[in-house]
mmCIF file of C-alpha atoms in Angstrom:
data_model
loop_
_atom_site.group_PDB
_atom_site.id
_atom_site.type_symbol
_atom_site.label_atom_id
_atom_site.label_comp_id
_atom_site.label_asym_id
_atom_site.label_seq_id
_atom_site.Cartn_x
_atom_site.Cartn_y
_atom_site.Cartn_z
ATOM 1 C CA UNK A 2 0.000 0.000 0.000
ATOM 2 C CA UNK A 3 1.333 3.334 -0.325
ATOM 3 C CA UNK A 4 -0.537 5.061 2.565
ATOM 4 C CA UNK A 5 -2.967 7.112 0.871
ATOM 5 C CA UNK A 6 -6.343 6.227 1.930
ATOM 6 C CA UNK A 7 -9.147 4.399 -0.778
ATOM 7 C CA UNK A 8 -10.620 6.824 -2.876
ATOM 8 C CA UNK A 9 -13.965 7.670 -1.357
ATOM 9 C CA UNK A 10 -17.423 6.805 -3.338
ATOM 10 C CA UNK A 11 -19.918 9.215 -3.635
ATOM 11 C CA UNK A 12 -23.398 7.977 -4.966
ATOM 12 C CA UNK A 13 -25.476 10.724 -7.028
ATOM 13 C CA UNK A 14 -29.451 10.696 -7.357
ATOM 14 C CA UNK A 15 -30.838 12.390 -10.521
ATOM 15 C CA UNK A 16 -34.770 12.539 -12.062
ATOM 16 C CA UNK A 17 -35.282 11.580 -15.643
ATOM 17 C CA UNK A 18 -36.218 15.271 -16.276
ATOM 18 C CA UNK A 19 -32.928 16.176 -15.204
ATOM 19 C CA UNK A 20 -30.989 13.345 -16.947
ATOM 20 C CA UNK A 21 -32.328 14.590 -20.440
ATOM 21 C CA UNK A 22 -30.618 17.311 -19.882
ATOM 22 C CA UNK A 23 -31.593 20.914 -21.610
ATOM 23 C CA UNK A 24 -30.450 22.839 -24.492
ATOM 24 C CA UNK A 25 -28.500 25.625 -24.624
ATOM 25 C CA UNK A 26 -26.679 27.984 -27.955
ATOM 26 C CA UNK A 27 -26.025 30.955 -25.360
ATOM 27 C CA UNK A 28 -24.686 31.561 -21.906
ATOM 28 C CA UNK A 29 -23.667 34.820 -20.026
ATOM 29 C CA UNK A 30 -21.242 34.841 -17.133
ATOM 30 C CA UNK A 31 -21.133 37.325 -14.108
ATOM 31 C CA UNK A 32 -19.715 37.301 -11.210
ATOM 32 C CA UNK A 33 -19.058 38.948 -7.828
ATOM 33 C CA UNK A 34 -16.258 38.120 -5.156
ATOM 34 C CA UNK A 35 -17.401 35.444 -3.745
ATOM 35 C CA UNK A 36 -19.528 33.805 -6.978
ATOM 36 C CA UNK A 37 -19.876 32.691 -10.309
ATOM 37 C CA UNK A 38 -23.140 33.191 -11.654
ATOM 38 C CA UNK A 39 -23.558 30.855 -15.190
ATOM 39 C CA UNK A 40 -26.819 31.536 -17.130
ATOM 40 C CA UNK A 41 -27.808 28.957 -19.897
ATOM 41 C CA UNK A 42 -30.476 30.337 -22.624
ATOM 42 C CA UNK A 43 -32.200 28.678 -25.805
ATOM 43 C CA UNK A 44 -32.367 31.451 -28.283
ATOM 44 C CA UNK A 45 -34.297 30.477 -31.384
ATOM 45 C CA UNK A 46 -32.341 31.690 -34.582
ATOM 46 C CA UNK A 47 -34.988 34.844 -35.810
ATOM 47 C CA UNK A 48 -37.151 34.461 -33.062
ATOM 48 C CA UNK A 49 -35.339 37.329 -30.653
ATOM 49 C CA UNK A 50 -37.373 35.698 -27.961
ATOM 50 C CA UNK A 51 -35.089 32.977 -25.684
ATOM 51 C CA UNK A 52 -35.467 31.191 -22.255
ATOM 52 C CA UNK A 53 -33.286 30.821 -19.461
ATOM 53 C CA UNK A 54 -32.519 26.949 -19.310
ATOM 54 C CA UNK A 55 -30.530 26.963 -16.484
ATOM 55 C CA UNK A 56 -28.542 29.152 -13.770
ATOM 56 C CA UNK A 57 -25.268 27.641 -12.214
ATOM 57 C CA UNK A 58 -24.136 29.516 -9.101
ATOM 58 C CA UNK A 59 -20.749 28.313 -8.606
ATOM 59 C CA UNK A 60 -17.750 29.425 -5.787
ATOM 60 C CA UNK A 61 -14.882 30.974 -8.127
ATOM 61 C CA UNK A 62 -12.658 27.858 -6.917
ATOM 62 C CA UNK A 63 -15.327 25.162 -8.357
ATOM 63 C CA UNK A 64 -15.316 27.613 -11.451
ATOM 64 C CA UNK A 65 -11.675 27.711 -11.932
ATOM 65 C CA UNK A 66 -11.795 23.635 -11.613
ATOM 66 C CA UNK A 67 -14.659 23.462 -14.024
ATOM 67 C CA UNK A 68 -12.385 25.345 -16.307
ATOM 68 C CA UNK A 69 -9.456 23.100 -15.799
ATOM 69 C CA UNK A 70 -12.108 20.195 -17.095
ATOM 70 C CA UNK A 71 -13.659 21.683 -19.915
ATOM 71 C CA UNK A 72 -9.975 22.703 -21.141
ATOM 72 C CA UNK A 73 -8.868 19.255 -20.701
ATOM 73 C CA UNK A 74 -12.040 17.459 -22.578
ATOM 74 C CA UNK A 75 -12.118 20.249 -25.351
ATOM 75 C CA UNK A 76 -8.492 18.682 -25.858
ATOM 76 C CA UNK A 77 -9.032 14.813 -25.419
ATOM 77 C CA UNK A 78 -12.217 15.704 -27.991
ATOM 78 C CA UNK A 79 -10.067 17.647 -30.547
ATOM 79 C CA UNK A 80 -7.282 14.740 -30.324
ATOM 80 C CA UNK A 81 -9.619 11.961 -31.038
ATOM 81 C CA UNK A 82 -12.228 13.825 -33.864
ATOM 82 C CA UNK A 83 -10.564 16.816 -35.049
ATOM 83 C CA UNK A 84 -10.090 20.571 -34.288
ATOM 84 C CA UNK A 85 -13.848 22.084 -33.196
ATOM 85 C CA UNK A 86 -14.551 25.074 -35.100
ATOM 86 C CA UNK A 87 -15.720 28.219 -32.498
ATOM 87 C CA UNK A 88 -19.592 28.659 -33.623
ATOM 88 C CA UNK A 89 -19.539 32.540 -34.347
ATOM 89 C CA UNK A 90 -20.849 35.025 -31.677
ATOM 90 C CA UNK A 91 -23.702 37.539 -31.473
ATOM 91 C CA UNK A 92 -22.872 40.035 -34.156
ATOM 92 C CA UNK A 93 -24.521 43.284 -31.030
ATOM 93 C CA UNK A 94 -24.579 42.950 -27.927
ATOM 94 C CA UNK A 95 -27.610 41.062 -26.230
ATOM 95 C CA UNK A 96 -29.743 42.941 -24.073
ATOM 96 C CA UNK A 97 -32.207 41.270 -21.449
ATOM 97 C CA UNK A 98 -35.406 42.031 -20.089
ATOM 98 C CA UNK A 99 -36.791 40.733 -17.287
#
């Protein structure tokens, strides 16, 4: 053994709603000191009328570690299928109303 205790097992409940999962072809960060706020939105191309799918409120640690994972997939992705083409941004800014 090399001293390091096992690796500890955490079990995860989830509904079927939230296994689906959502869609999402927009996000907006913000953020204050102490969070990360991470806003997911469907926007219809024409329509200019989109939902909120999803808000992530995350600590800007988790964030930062999220980052680290997202960096590290986007590469193991790229490496096995090919380099992913950026989809093009809003051409204006997007203003929301509430």
């Amino acid at each position: 053994m090399n001293g390091q205790p096992p690796p500890q097992q955490i079990q995860i409940r989830a509904s079927d709603a939230d296994l689906k999962g959502v869609y999402s072809n927009l996000m907006q960060v913000g953020h204050t000191q102490e969070e990360f706020m991470l806003d997911f939105f469907n926007l219809p191309a024409g329509s200019g009328m989109g939902m909120l799918t999803s808000r992530i409120i995350l600590s800007p640690g988790h964030c930062k570690r999220i980052l680290e994972a997202l960096k590290t997939n986007v590469k193991a992705y790229e490496d096995r299928y090919g380099k992913i083409t950026a989809a093009e941004g809003p051409s204006q800014e997007i203003g929301f109303k509430v």
